[in-house]
Amino acid sequence: MALKRLHYYSHRGQHKHPTTIVHRVATGVVLPAALVLAAGAIATTAWFVPATYTAQAGTLLLALGESLLRLFGAYVLSLVIGIPLGILAEANRRVESVLLPVYDVLESMPVLAFFPIIIIFFLHSGWLEGAALFIIFFSMIWNIAFSTIGGLKQMPQDVRAAGRVFGLSAWGRFRQITLPALFPPLVTGSILSLADGWNVLIVAEALHAYAPATSGAGDLFGIGSILVSASAAGNNALLLSAMAILVVAIAAINIAVWQPLLARAERYKFE
Amino acid sequence: MDTSGESLLTFNNVSFAYDRSLPVVLNDVSFSLKPRSFTVIVGPSGGGKSTLLRLAIGLDKPTEGSVENRARTRMVFQSGALLPWRTALENVKLGFADHHKDAGAENREAYAALAELGIREFADAYPRNLSGGQRQRVGIARALVAQPELMLLDEPFSALDGETTARLVEEVERLYRSQNMTFLMVSHSVEDAVVLADEIFVIGKGGIAGKMTVDIPRPRRRDDPMALRMVTHAKELIARVSH
């Protein structure tokens, strides 16, 4: 059977590359996983995963699911808030001159430095999960907001005017013109957001490292906290297993979610 | 000065600046359009031609004076302004946005408008798969389905090659003769203006520097001696307001 001809879309480049499913899995999953695991194995000298750790596979998958749910929740929140923030900043020059510098500063803020305060705030409200969600959300939202602003600026003036000329309501213009036009930049922004989200997730789940000892904050169950705990305990095999699952999950999301969305986004781009 | 009378579109002493700190783009412009007339505005770049259309359709508001538009108005944009994620047919159906009909009627009328412009067979094509001329035809079809009384054309031929422009000029001329519509077109081409217009406004330095009535019988040819004389005259006027 002939292999189906596919294309690989890079969110960082304008080009798409011809590929096959075998090539894609090899370069998108096997190679990155092998590289990360090899580096991890060399660093920890754990050259194999002992049989006992196969029993932990279920736990690791559950932890991965929990982490993905956390990421997804924060991502949805960043879309719901980030898109309106972007639209608001682009609404007119005066508003933009005020909001853009504010966004720039907030984006550059080292949110981890404020993490202990955030944890204590959420401890008071009895919702520790909220601290992790908030910090992941805060790392994601700026990519979404700036992608929205960039996308709006790239929209041809004629297209913007067309919606008004043809009598579309404000909601109609948003739904039928603005939102589809924002699809390509938002896919790219989402990829960058998720990448930032994964970075922060690892520490957001290991709350004990950031909260004051008296706060009583424990770790959240997830792949990030397992990585940190395994590393702290010198449990190298568990560390490698968690890393392997994490890399495979990220690669799978790239293939199953981002690649189709990047391919679809091509159709929404203005020439 | 009130110039309204029976006209569809009237500019009364209109001035416009994008910002109070910026120079005025239009200064004290007054004119009116009679029903079923074809007016072309020509002039140097940056002279306020496109601004005038934006004011006519309400995309911008005059800084001073008033614009009275009594007509159902549609606009054809320089770029076509098609949505790349919609097929030609779906783009045309955007023209029904403010007067929805049932889906069957919208489809029939959209197909009819595409057929009128000679691109019925491209109904399912996306804009990226259409030539510049075909895209512009889709843009015109989209405006036509609303059965406008006033059609604004913003440099509709500027991105097209000479041959395509000539064909589309003929198409617009045919539409003008067959439809009960008033046309107001902005163009950088005096030749196109003379072929299409009943009246030419030369705009520059913020105002209407001259008006010319074109009374050559239709259909017109670019190499008609009368047309050539009018082109020369209009170019002289433009040169005068360009300096």
Short mmCIF file of C-alpha atoms in Angstrom, two decimals, chain B:
data_model
loop_
_atom_site.label_atom_id
_atom_site.label_comp_id
_atom_site.label_asym_id
_atom_site.label_seq_id
_atom_site.Cartn_x
_atom_site.Cartn_y
_atom_site.Cartn_z
CA MET B 1 -24.62 74.96 -0.02
CA ASP B 2 -27.45 72.42 -0.32
CA THR B 3 -27.02 70.36 -3.46
CA SER B 4 -29.44 67.55 -2.60
CA GLY B 5 -32.58 67.98 -4.75
CA GLU B 6 -33.45 64.65 -6.41
CA SER B 7 -30.05 63.13 -5.91
CA LEU B 8 -29.21 59.77 -4.34
CA LEU B 9 -25.99 60.94 -2.76
CA THR B 10 -25.18 64.47 -1.69
CA PHE B 11 -22.03 65.93 -0.18
CA ASN B 12 -22.72 69.28 1.49
CA ASN B 13 -19.54 71.27 2.20
CA VAL B 14 -17.77 68.16 3.45
CA SER B 15 -14.36 68.41 5.07
CA PHE B 16 -12.50 65.49 6.52
CA ALA B 17 -9.30 64.88 8.46
CA TYR B 18 -8.31 61.55 10.02
CA ASP B 19 -7.13 63.42 13.08
CA ARG B 20 -7.43 67.04 14.10
CA SER B 21 -3.63 67.21 14.26
CA LEU B 22 -3.31 65.95 10.65
CA PRO B 23 -3.88 67.95 7.44
CA VAL B 24 -7.38 67.82 5.95
CA VAL B 25 -7.87 65.16 3.29
CA LEU B 26 -11.01 66.77 1.87
CA ASN B 27 -11.87 70.42 2.17
CA ASP B 28 -15.36 71.86 1.57
CA VAL B 29 -16.44 69.30 -1.04
CA SER B 30 -19.96 69.58 -2.44
CA PHE B 31 -21.60 67.55 -5.17
CA SER B 32 -24.63 65.39 -5.79
CA LEU B 33 -25.27 62.30 -7.89
CA LYS B 34 -28.33 61.97 -10.07
CA PRO B 35 -30.07 58.58 -10.26
CA ARG B 36 -28.78 56.26 -13.02
CA SER B 37 -25.64 58.27 -13.63
CA PHE B 38 -22.05 57.05 -13.79
CA THR B 39 -19.54 59.33 -12.10
CA VAL B 40 -15.82 58.65 -11.96
CA ILE B 41 -13.46 60.41 -9.60
CA VAL B 42 -9.89 60.72 -10.82
CA GLY B 43 -6.90 62.48 -9.35
CA PRO B 44 -3.43 62.05 -7.96
CA SER B 45 -2.65 59.49 -5.23
CA GLY B 46 -3.39 60.74 -1.74
CA GLY B 47 -5.88 63.25 -3.09
CA GLY B 48 -8.76 61.88 -1.01
CA LYS B 49 -10.50 59.77 -3.69
CA SER B 50 -10.98 56.65 -1.57
CA THR B 51 -11.78 58.76 1.50
CA LEU B 52 -14.65 60.23 -0.44
CA LEU B 53 -16.09 56.74 -1.01
CA ARG B 54 -15.65 55.81 2.65
CA LEU B 55 -17.58 58.94 3.59
CA ALA B 56 -20.26 58.13 1.02
CA ILE B 57 -20.94 54.72 2.55
CA GLY B 58 -20.61 55.82 6.16
CA LEU B 59 -17.31 54.12 7.03
CA ASP B 60 -16.01 57.54 8.08
CA LYS B 61 -17.88 60.61 9.29
CA PRO B 62 -17.19 64.10 7.95
CA THR B 63 -15.27 66.43 10.23
CA GLU B 64 -17.46 69.26 8.88
CA GLY B 65 -20.45 69.36 6.56
CA SER B 66 -22.83 66.49 5.88
CA VAL B 67 -23.26 63.47 3.63
CA GLU B 68 -26.77 62.44 2.66
CA ASN B 69 -27.04 58.98 1.22
CA ARG B 70 -30.61 57.95 0.41
CA ALA B 71 -29.72 54.88 -1.60
CA ARG B 72 -29.22 51.23 -0.73
CA THR B 73 -25.47 51.20 -1.29
CA ARG B 74 -22.88 48.55 -1.92
CA MET B 75 -19.16 48.82 -2.51
CA VAL B 76 -16.64 46.90 -4.61
CA PHE B 77 -13.19 47.08 -3.07
CA GLN B 78 -9.81 47.51 -4.69
CA SER B 79 -8.61 44.14 -3.39
CA GLY B 80 -11.95 42.40 -3.87
CA ALA B 81 -12.05 41.99 -0.07
CA LEU B 82 -13.03 38.35 -0.40
CA LEU B 83 -12.89 36.04 2.60
CA PRO B 84 -10.29 33.35 1.80
CA TRP B 85 -12.08 30.68 3.84
CA ARG B 86 -15.29 31.03 1.83
CA THR B 87 -15.93 29.78 -1.68
CA ALA B 88 -16.90 32.26 -4.39
CA LEU B 89 -20.57 31.38 -3.83
CA GLU B 90 -20.29 31.80 -0.06
CA ASN B 91 -18.56 35.13 -0.54
CA VAL B 92 -21.37 36.30 -2.79
CA LYS B 93 -23.93 35.22 -0.19
CA LEU B 94 -22.30 37.61 2.29
CA GLY B 95 -24.10 40.26 0.23
CA PHE B 96 -27.37 39.09 1.80
CA ALA B 97 -26.11 39.92 5.30
CA ASP B 98 -28.60 42.70 5.93
CA HIS B 99 -31.57 41.28 4.03
CA HIS B 100 -31.57 37.53 4.51
CA LYS B 101 -33.74 35.36 2.32
CA ASP B 102 -34.39 31.65 2.59
CA ALA B 103 -31.35 29.52 1.75
CA GLY B 104 -32.77 28.36 -1.59
CA ALA B 105 -33.46 31.89 -2.80
CA GLU B 106 -30.04 33.09 -1.65
CA ASN B 107 -28.36 30.25 -3.53
CA ARG B 108 -30.36 30.89 -6.71
CA GLU B 109 -29.64 34.62 -6.68
CA ALA B 110 -25.97 34.16 -5.83
CA TYR B 111 -25.55 31.67 -8.69
CA ALA B 112 -27.41 34.08 -10.99
CA ALA B 113 -25.10 36.95 -10.03
CA LEU B 114 -22.04 34.78 -10.69
CA ALA B 115 -23.53 33.76 -14.04
CA GLU B 116 -24.18 37.42 -14.86
CA LEU B 117 -20.46 38.06 -14.39
CA GLY B 118 -19.52 34.94 -16.37
CA ILE B 119 -18.01 32.94 -13.51
CA ARG B 120 -20.84 30.55 -12.63
CA GLU B 121 -18.49 27.56 -13.02
CA PHE B 122 -16.16 28.94 -10.32
CA ALA B 123 -18.87 29.03 -7.64
CA ASP B 124 -17.15 26.37 -5.53
CA ALA B 125 -13.63 27.73 -5.96
CA TYR B 126 -11.80 29.47 -3.14
CA PRO B 127 -10.40 32.97 -3.80
CA ARG B 128 -6.79 31.68 -3.81
CA ASN B 129 -7.69 29.54 -6.82
CA LEU B 130 -9.17 32.45 -8.78
CA SER B 131 -7.37 34.97 -10.97
CA GLY B 132 -7.40 38.67 -10.06
CA GLY B 133 -10.12 39.38 -12.60
CA GLN B 134 -12.28 36.50 -11.37
CA ARG B 135 -11.91 37.67 -7.77
CA GLN B 136 -13.00 41.15 -8.74
CA ARG B 137 -16.01 39.66 -10.54
CA VAL B 138 -16.94 37.79 -7.35
CA GLY B 139 -16.68 41.10 -5.48
CA ILE B 140 -19.02 42.73 -8.00
CA ALA B 141 -21.45 39.78 -7.83
CA ARG B 142 -21.46 40.08 -4.03
CA ALA B 143 -22.46 43.72 -4.35
CA LEU B 144 -25.05 42.98 -7.05
CA VAL B 145 -27.10 40.45 -5.03
CA ALA B 146 -28.18 43.23 -2.69
CA GLN B 147 -29.77 44.97 -5.71
CA PRO B 148 -28.19 48.28 -4.74
CA GLU B 149 -29.37 51.61 -6.04
CA LEU B 150 -25.88 53.05 -5.64
CA MET B 151 -22.75 51.08 -6.46
CA LEU B 152 -19.40 52.38 -5.25
CA LEU B 153 -16.28 51.06 -6.98
CA ASP B 154 -12.94 51.71 -5.30
CA GLU B 155 -10.17 51.35 -7.92
CA PRO B 156 -11.63 48.00 -9.03
CA PHE B 157 -9.17 47.52 -11.90
CA SER B 158 -5.94 48.75 -10.30
CA ALA B 159 -4.55 45.29 -9.52
CA LEU B 160 -5.42 43.80 -12.93
CA ASP B 161 -3.43 43.50 -16.14
CA GLY B 162 -4.43 45.55 -19.19
CA GLU B 163 -6.39 42.83 -20.97
CA THR B 164 -8.34 41.82 -17.87
CA THR B 165 -9.05 45.47 -17.12
CA ALA B 166 -10.41 46.03 -20.62
CA ARG B 167 -12.76 43.03 -20.28
CA LEU B 168 -13.94 44.09 -16.82
CA VAL B 169 -14.50 47.69 -17.96
CA GLU B 170 -16.78 46.30 -20.68
CA GLU B 171 -18.54 44.18 -18.04
CA VAL B 172 -19.14 47.18 -15.77
CA GLU B 173 -20.33 49.23 -18.74
CA ARG B 174 -22.81 46.47 -19.64
CA LEU B 175 -24.03 46.33 -16.03
CA TYR B 176 -24.52 50.07 -16.02
CA ARG B 177 -26.65 49.88 -19.14
CA SER B 178 -28.67 46.86 -18.01
CA GLN B 179 -29.23 47.56 -14.32
CA ASN B 180 -31.13 50.37 -12.70
CA MET B 181 -28.13 51.58 -10.73
CA THR B 182 -26.07 54.69 -10.09
CA PHE B 183 -22.32 54.23 -10.16
CA LEU B 184 -19.63 56.18 -8.35
CA MET B 185 -16.16 54.92 -9.15
CA VAL B 186 -12.71 55.97 -8.02
CA SER B 187 -9.96 55.34 -10.56
CA HIS B 188 -6.40 56.33 -11.27
CA SER B 189 -7.00 55.62 -14.96
CA VAL B 190 -8.37 58.55 -16.93
CA GLU B 191 -8.82 56.23 -19.94
CA ASP B 192 -11.17 53.94 -17.95
CA ALA B 193 -12.99 57.02 -16.66
CA VAL B 194 -13.65 58.36 -20.15
CA VAL B 195 -14.95 54.96 -21.35
CA LEU B 196 -17.34 54.59 -18.40
CA ALA B 197 -18.36 57.97 -17.03
CA ASP B 198 -21.18 60.39 -17.69
CA GLU B 199 -19.31 62.81 -15.50
CA ILE B 200 -15.70 62.94 -14.31
CA PHE B 201 -14.63 64.73 -11.14
CA VAL B 202 -10.97 65.63 -10.91
CA ILE B 203 -10.06 65.70 -7.26
CA GLY B 204 -6.86 67.08 -5.78
CA LYS B 205 -5.52 69.34 -3.06
CA GLY B 206 -8.51 68.35 -0.93
CA GLY B 207 -11.24 69.48 -3.28
CA ILE B 208 -12.91 69.00 -6.64
CA ALA B 209 -10.63 70.83 -9.03
CA GLY B 210 -12.72 70.24 -12.12
CA LYS B 211 -15.77 68.49 -13.53
CA MET B 212 -16.11 67.14 -17.05
CA THR B 213 -19.25 65.86 -18.73
CA VAL B 214 -18.59 62.96 -21.10
CA ASP B 215 -21.23 62.94 -23.81
CA ILE B 216 -19.63 60.43 -26.16
CA PRO B 217 -22.18 57.82 -27.33
CA ARG B 218 -21.93 54.37 -25.68
CA PRO B 219 -20.35 51.86 -26.04
CA ARG B 220 -17.15 53.87 -26.23
CA ARG B 221 -13.76 53.03 -27.60
CA ARG B 222 -10.51 54.13 -26.00
CA ASP B 223 -9.08 55.20 -29.39
CA ASP B 224 -12.09 57.35 -30.28
CA PRO B 225 -10.69 60.85 -31.11
CA MET B 226 -13.22 62.52 -28.78
CA ALA B 227 -12.27 60.14 -25.97
CA LEU B 228 -8.59 60.84 -26.57
CA ARG B 229 -9.18 64.60 -26.38
CA MET B 230 -11.05 64.20 -23.08
CA VAL B 231 -8.25 62.02 -21.69
CA THR B 232 -5.70 64.72 -22.56
CA HIS B 233 -7.85 67.41 -20.96
CA ALA B 234 -8.39 65.38 -17.77
CA LYS B 235 -4.67 64.62 -17.52
CA GLU B 236 -3.89 68.33 -17.78
CA LEU B 237 -6.29 69.01 -14.93
CA ILE B 238 -4.74 66.26 -12.81
CA ALA B 239 -1.24 67.57 -13.53
CA ARG B 240 -2.37 71.01 -12.38
CA VAL B 241 -3.66 69.74 -9.01
CA SER B 242 -0.67 67.45 -8.51
CA HIS B 243 1.80 70.33 -8.11
#
